[in-house]
PDB file of C-alpha atoms and ligand atoms in Angstrom:
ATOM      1  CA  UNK A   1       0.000   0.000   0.000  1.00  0.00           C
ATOM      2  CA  UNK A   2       1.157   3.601  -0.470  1.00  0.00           C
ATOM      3  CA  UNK A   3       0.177   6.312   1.356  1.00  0.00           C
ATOM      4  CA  UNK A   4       0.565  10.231   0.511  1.00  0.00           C
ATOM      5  CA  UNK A   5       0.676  13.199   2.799  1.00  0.00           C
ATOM      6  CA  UNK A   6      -1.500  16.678   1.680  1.00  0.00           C
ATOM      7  CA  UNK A   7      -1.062  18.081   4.844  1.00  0.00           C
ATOM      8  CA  UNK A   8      -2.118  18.371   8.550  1.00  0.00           C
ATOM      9  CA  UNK A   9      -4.406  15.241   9.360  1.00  0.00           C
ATOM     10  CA  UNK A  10      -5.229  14.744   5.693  1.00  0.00           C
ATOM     11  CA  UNK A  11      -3.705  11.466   3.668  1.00  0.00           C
ATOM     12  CA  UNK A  12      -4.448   9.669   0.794  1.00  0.00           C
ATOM     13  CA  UNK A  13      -3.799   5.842   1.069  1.00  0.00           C
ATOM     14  CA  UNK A  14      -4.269   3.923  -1.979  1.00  0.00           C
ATOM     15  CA  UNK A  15      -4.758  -0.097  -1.096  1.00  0.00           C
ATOM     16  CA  UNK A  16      -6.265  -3.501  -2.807  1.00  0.00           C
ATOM     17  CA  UNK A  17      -6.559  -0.540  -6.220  1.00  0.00           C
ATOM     18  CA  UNK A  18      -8.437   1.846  -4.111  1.00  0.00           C
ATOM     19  CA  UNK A  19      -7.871   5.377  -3.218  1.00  0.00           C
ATOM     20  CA  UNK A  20      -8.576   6.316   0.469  1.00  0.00           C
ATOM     21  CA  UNK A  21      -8.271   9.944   1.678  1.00  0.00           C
ATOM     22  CA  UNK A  22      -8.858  10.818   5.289  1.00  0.00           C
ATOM     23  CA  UNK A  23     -10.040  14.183   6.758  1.00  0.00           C
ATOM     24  CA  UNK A  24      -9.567  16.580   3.267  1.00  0.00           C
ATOM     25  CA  UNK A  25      -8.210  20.087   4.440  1.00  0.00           C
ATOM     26  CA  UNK A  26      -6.395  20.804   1.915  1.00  0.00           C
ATOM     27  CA  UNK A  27      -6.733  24.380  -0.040  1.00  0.00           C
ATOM     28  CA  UNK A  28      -7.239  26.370   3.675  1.00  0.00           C
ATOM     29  CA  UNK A  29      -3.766  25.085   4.220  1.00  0.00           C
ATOM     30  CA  UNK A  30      -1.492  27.531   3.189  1.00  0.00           C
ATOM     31  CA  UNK A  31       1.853  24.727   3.814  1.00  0.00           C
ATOM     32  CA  UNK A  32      -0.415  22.490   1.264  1.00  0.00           C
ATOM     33  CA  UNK A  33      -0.586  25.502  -1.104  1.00  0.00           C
ATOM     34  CA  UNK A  34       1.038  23.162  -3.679  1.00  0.00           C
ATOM     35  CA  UNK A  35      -1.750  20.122  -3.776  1.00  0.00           C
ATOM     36  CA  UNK A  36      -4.303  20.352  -6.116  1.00  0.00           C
ATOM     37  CA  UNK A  37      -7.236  19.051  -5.225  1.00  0.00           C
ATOM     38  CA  UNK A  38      -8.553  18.117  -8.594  1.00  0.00           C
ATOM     39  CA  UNK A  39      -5.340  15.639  -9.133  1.00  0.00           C
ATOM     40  CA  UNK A  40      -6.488  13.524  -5.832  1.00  0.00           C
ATOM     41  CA  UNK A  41      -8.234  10.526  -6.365  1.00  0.00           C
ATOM     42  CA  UNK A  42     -10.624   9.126  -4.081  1.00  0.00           C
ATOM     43  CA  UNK A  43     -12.641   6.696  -4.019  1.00  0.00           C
ATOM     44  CA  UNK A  44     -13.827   6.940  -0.366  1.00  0.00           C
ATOM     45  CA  UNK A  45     -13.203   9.671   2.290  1.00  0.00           C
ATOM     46  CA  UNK A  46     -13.092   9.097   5.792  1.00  0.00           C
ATOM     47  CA  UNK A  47     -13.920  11.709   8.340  1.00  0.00           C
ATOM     48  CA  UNK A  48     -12.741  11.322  11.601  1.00  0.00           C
ATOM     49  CA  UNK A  49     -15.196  14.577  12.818  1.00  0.00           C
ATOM     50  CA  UNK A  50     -17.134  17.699  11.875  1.00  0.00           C
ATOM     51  CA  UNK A  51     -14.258  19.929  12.219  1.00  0.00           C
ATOM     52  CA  UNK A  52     -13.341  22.241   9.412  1.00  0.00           C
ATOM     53  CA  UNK A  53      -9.367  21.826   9.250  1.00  0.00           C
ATOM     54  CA  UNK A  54     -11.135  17.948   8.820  1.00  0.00           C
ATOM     55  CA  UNK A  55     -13.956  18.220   6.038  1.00  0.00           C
ATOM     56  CA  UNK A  56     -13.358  21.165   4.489  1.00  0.00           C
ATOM     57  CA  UNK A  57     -12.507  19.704   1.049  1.00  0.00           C
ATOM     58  CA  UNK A  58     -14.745  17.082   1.741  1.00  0.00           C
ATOM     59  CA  UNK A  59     -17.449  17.613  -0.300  1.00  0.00           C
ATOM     60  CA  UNK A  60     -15.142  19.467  -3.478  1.00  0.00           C
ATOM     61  CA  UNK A  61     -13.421  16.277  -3.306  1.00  0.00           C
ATOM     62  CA  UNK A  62     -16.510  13.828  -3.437  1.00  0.00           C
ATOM     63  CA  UNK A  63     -18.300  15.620  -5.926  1.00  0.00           C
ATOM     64  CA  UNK A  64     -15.224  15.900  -8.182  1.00  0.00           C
ATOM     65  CA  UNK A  65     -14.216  12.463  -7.715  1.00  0.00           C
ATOM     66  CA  UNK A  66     -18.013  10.039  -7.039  1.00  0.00           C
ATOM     67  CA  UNK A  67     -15.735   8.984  -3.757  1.00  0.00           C
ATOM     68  CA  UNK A  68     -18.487   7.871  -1.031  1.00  0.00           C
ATOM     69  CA  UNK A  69     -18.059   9.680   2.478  1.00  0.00           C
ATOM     70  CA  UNK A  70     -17.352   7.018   5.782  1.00  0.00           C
ATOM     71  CA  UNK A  71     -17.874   8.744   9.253  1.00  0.00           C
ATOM     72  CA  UNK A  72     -20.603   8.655  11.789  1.00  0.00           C
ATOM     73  CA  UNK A  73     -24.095   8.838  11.079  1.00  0.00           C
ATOM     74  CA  UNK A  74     -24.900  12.882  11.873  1.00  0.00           C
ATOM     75  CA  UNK A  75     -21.156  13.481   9.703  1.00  0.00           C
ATOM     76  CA  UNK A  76     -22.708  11.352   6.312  1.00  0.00           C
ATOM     77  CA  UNK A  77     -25.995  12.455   7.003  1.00  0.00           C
ATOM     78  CA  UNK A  78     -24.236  16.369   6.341  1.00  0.00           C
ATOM     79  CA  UNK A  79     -22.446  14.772   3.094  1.00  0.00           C
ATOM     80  CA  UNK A  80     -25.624  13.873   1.435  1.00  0.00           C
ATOM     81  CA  UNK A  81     -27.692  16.887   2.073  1.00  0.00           C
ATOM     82  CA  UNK A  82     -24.711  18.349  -0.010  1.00  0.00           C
ATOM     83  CA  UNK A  83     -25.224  15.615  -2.348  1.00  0.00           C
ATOM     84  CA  UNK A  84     -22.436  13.545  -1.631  1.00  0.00           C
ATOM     85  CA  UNK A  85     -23.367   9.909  -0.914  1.00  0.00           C
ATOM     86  CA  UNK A  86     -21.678   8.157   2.364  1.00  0.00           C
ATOM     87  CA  UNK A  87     -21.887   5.239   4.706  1.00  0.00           C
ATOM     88  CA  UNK A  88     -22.930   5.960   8.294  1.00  0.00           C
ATOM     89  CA  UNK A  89     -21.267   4.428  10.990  1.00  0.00           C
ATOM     90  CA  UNK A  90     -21.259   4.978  14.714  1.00  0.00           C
ATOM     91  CA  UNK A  91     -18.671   3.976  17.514  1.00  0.00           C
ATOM     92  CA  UNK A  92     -17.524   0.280  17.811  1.00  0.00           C
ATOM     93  CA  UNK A  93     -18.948  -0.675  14.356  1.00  0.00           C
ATOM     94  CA  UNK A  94     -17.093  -2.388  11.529  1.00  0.00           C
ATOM     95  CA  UNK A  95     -18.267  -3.000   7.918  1.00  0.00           C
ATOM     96  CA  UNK A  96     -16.496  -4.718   5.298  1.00  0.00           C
ATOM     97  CA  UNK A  97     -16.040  -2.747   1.993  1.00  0.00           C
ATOM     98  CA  UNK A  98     -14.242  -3.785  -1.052  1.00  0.00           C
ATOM     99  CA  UNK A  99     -11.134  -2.643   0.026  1.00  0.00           C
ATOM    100  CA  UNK A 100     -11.201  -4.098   3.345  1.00  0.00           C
ATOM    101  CA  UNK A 101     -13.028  -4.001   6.813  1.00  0.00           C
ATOM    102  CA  UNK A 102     -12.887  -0.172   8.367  1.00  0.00           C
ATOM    103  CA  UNK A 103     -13.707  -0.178  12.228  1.00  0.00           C
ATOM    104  CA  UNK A 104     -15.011   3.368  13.951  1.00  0.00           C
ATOM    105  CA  UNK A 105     -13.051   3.885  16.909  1.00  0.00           C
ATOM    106  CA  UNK A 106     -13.088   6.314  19.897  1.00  0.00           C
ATOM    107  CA  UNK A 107     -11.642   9.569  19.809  1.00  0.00           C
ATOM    108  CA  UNK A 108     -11.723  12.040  22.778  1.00  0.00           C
ATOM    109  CA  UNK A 109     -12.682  15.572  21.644  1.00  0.00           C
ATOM    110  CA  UNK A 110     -15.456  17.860  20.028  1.00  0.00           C
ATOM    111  CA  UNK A 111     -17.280  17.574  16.940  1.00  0.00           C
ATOM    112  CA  UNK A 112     -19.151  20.197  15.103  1.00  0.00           C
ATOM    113  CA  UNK A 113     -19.787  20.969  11.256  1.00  0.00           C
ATOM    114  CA  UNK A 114     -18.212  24.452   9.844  1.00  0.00           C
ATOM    115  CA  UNK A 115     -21.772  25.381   9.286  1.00  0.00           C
ATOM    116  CA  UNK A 116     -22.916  25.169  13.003  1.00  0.00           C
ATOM    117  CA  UNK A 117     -24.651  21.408  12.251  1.00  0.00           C
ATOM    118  CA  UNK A 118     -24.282  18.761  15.209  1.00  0.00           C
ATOM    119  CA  UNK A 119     -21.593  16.699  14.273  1.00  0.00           C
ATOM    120  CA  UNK A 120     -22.282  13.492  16.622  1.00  0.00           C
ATOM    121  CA  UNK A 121     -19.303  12.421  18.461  1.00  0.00           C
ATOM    122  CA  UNK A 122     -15.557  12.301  16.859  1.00  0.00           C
ATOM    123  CA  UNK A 123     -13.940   9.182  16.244  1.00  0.00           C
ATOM    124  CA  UNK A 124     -10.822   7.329  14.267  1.00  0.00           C
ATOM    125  CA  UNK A 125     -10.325   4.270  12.360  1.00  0.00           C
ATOM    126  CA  UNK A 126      -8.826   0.936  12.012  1.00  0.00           C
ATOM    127  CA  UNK A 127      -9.029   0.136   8.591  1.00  0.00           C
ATOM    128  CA  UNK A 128      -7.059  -3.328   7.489  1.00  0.00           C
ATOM    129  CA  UNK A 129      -6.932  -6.214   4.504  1.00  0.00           C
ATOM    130  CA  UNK A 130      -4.904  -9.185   3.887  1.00  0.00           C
ATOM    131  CA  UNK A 131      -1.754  -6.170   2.733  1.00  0.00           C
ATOM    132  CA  UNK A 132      -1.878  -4.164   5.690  1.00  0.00           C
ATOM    133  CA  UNK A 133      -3.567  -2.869   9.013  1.00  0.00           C
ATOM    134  CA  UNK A 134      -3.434   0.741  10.467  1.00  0.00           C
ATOM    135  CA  UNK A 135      -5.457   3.007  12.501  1.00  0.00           C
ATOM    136  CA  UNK A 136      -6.389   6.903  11.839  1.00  0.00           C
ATOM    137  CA  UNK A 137      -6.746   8.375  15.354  1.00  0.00           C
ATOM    138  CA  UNK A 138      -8.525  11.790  14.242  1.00  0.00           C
ATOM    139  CA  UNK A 139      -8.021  14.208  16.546  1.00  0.00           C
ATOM    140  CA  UNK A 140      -8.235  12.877  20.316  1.00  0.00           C
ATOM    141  CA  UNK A 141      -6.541  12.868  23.344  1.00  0.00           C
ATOM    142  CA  UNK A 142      -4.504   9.999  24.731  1.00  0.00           C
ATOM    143  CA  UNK A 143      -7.044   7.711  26.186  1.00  0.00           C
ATOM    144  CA  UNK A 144      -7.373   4.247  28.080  1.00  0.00           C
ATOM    145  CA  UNK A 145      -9.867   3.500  25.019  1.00  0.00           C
ATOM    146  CA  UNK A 146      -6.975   2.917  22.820  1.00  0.00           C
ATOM    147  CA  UNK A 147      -6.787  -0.055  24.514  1.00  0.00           C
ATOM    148  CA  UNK A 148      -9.549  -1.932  23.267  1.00  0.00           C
ATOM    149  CA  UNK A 149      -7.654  -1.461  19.654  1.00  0.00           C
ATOM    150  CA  UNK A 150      -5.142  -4.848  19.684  1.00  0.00           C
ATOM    151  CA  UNK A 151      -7.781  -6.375  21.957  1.00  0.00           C
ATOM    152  CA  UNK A 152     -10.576  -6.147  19.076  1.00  0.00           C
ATOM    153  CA  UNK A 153      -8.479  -5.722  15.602  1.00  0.00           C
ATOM    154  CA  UNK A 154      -5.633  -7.189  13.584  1.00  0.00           C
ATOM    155  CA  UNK A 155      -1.959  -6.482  15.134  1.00  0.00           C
ATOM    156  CA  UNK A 156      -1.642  -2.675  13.392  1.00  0.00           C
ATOM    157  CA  UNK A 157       1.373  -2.250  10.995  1.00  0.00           C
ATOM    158  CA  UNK A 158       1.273   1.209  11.341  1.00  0.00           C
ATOM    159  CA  UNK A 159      -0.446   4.153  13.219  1.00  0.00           C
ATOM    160  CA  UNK A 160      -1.300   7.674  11.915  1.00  0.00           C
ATOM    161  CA  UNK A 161      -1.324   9.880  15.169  1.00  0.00           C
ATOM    162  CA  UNK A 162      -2.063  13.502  16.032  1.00  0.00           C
ATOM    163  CA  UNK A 163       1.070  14.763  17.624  1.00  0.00           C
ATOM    164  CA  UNK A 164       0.830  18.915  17.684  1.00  0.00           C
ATOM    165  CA  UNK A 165      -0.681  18.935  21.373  1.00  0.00           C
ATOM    166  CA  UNK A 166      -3.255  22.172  22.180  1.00  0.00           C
ATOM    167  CA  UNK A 167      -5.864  20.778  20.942  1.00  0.00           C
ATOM    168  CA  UNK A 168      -5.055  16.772  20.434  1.00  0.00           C
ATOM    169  CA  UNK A 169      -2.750  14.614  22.821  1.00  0.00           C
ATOM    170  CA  UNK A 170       0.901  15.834  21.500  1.00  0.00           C
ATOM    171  CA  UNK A 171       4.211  14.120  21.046  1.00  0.00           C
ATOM    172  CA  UNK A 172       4.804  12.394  24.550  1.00  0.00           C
ATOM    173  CA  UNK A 173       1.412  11.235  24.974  1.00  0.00           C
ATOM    174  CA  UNK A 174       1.482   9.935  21.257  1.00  0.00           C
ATOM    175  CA  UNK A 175       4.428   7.976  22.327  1.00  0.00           C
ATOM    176  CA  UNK A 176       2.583   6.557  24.841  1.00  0.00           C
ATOM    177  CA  UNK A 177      -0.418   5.512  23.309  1.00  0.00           C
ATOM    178  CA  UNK A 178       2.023   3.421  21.098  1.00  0.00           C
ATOM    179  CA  UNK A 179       2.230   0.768  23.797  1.00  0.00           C
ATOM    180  CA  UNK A 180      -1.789   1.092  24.216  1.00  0.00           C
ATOM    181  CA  UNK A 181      -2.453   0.682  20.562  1.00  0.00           C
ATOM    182  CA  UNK A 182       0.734  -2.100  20.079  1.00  0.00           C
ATOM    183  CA  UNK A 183       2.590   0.038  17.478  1.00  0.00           C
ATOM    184  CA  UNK A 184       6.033   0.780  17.449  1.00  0.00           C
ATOM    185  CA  UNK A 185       5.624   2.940  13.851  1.00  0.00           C
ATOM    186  CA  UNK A 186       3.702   5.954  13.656  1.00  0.00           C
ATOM    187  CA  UNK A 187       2.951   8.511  11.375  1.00  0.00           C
ATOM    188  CA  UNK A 188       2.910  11.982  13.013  1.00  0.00           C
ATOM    189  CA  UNK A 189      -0.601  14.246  11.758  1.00  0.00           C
ATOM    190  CA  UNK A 190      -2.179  17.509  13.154  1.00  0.00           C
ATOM    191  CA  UNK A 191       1.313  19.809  13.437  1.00  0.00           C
ATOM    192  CA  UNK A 192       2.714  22.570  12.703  1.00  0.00           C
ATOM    193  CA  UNK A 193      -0.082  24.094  10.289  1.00  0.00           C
ATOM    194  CA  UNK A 194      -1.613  26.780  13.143  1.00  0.00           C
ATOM    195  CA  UNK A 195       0.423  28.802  15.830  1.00  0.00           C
ATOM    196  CA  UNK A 196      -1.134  26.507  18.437  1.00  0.00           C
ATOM    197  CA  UNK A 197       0.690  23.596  17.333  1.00  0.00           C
ATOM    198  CA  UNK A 198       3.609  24.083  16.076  1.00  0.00           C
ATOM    199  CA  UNK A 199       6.257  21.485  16.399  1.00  0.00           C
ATOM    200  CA  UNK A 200      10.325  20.509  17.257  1.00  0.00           C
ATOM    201  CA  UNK A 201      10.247  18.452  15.295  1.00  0.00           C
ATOM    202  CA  UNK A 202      13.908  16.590  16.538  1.00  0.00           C
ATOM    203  CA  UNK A 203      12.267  16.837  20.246  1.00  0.00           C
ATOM    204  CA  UNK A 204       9.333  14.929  18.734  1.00  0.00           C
ATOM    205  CA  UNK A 205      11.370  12.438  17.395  1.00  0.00           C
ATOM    206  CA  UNK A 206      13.989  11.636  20.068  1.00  0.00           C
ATOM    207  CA  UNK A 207      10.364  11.280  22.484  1.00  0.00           C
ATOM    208  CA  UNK A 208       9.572   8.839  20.078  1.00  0.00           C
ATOM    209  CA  UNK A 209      13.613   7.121  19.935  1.00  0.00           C
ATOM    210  CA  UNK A 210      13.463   7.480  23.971  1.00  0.00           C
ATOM    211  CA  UNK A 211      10.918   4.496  24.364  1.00  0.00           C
ATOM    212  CA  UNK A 212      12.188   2.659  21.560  1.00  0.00           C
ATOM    213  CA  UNK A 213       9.652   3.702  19.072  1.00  0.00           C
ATOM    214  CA  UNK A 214       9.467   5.330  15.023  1.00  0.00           C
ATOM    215  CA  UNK A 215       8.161   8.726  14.185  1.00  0.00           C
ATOM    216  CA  UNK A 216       7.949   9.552  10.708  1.00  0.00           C
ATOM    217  CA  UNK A 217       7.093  13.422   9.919  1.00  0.00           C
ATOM    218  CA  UNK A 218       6.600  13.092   6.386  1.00  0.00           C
ATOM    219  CA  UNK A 219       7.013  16.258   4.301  1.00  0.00           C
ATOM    220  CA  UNK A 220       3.821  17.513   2.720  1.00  0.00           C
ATOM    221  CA  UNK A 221       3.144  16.163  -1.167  1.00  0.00           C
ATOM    222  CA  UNK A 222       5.327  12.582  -0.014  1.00  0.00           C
ATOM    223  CA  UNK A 223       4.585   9.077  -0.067  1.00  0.00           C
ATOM    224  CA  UNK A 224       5.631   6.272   1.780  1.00  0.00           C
ATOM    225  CA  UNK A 225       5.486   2.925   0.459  1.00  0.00           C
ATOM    226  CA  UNK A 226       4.251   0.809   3.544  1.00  0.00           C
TER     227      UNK A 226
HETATM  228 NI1   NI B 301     -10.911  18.755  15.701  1.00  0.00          NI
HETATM  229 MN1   MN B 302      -8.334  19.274  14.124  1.00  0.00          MN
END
């Protein structure tokens, strides 16, 4: 699988010939000035929560590319009255779609749409196959929840963490949700784009080197081959 960084929490994974792109912010992001939006392909979006530096692409993207939207039920619910066609979910569900089985975790935070709507409560995913397995925390705090992730889901290859702290859990707490989750690899999300979480990025890092586990920061418009 291959995965592709556009910028704060927003990736495009492309697995089993399907593109994948999780929580679109893309053209608000002045360090993702160089992504266009029309070259992404997607053939589902998942949205961790309502939050506008988390949809707001979202529905550009799904009416530009036919992708179906994947988040809880008051998030999809949103989608379609904008005409874009999703999946609801809720917390603790899994379906199986034809890329693989995508699991709607716990997150702790807020959720509300840009446009005032109710946005249900915020959540991240395990998503795996027979190729790989990895979880999308969204934004959320470290939490004993993360727990339940090994205990009910395929050992993860790879984690895609929030690590800019002020308004998720940041770098050291990260770290330690890597022995909650059983994940020594993780893909640092949700830095540096505001004031309020900007990043050392070696500090970061070493945190992670400290207890023996991988950060990757990868620069914006990269992919990893996974
Ligand atoms: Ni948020
Ligand atoms: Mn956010």
């Amino acid at each position: 699988m291959r995965i592709t960084y556009y910028g704060h929490s927003c990736f495009g994974v492309e697995t089993k010939g399907k593109h994948l792109v999780f929580d679109p912010f893309i053209t608000p992001n002045e360090l993702a000035k160089d992504i266009a939006i029309n070259s992404i392909k997607a053939d589902y979006l998942l949205i961790s929560h309502g939050h506008g530096d988390h949809v707001a692409d979202g529905v550009a993207i799904g009416k530009n590319t036919g992708a179906k939207a994947v988040s809880n039920f008051e998030i999809i619910s949103w989608f379609e009255q904008k005409g874009v066609p999703g999946h609801p979910m809720n917390h603790g569900g899994k379906v199986q779609f034809d890329f693989g089985v995508v699991k709607y975790v716990n997150a702790v935070h807020s959720s509300v749409l840009p446009d005032g709507t109710y946005g249900g409560n915020p959540g991240g995913f395990v998503v795996w196959n027979d190729e790989v397995c990895f979880y999308f925390a969204g934004d959320t705090a470290l939490t004993m929840d993360m727990k339940l992730i090994p205990a009910t889901c395929p050992k993860l290859d790879f984690a895609i963490l929030p690590i800019g702290d002020n308004f998720t859990m940041g770098y050291e707490d990260a770290a330690i949700a890597c022995d909650y989750i059983d994940c020594d690899k993780v893909i640092g999300c949700h830095y540096d784009t505001f004031g309020y979480i900007k990043i050392d990025h070696s500090a970061a890092k070493k945190a992670f080197v400290d207890k023996g586990k991988e950060l990757i920061l990868l620069p914006i418009g990269e992919s990893l081959d996974l």
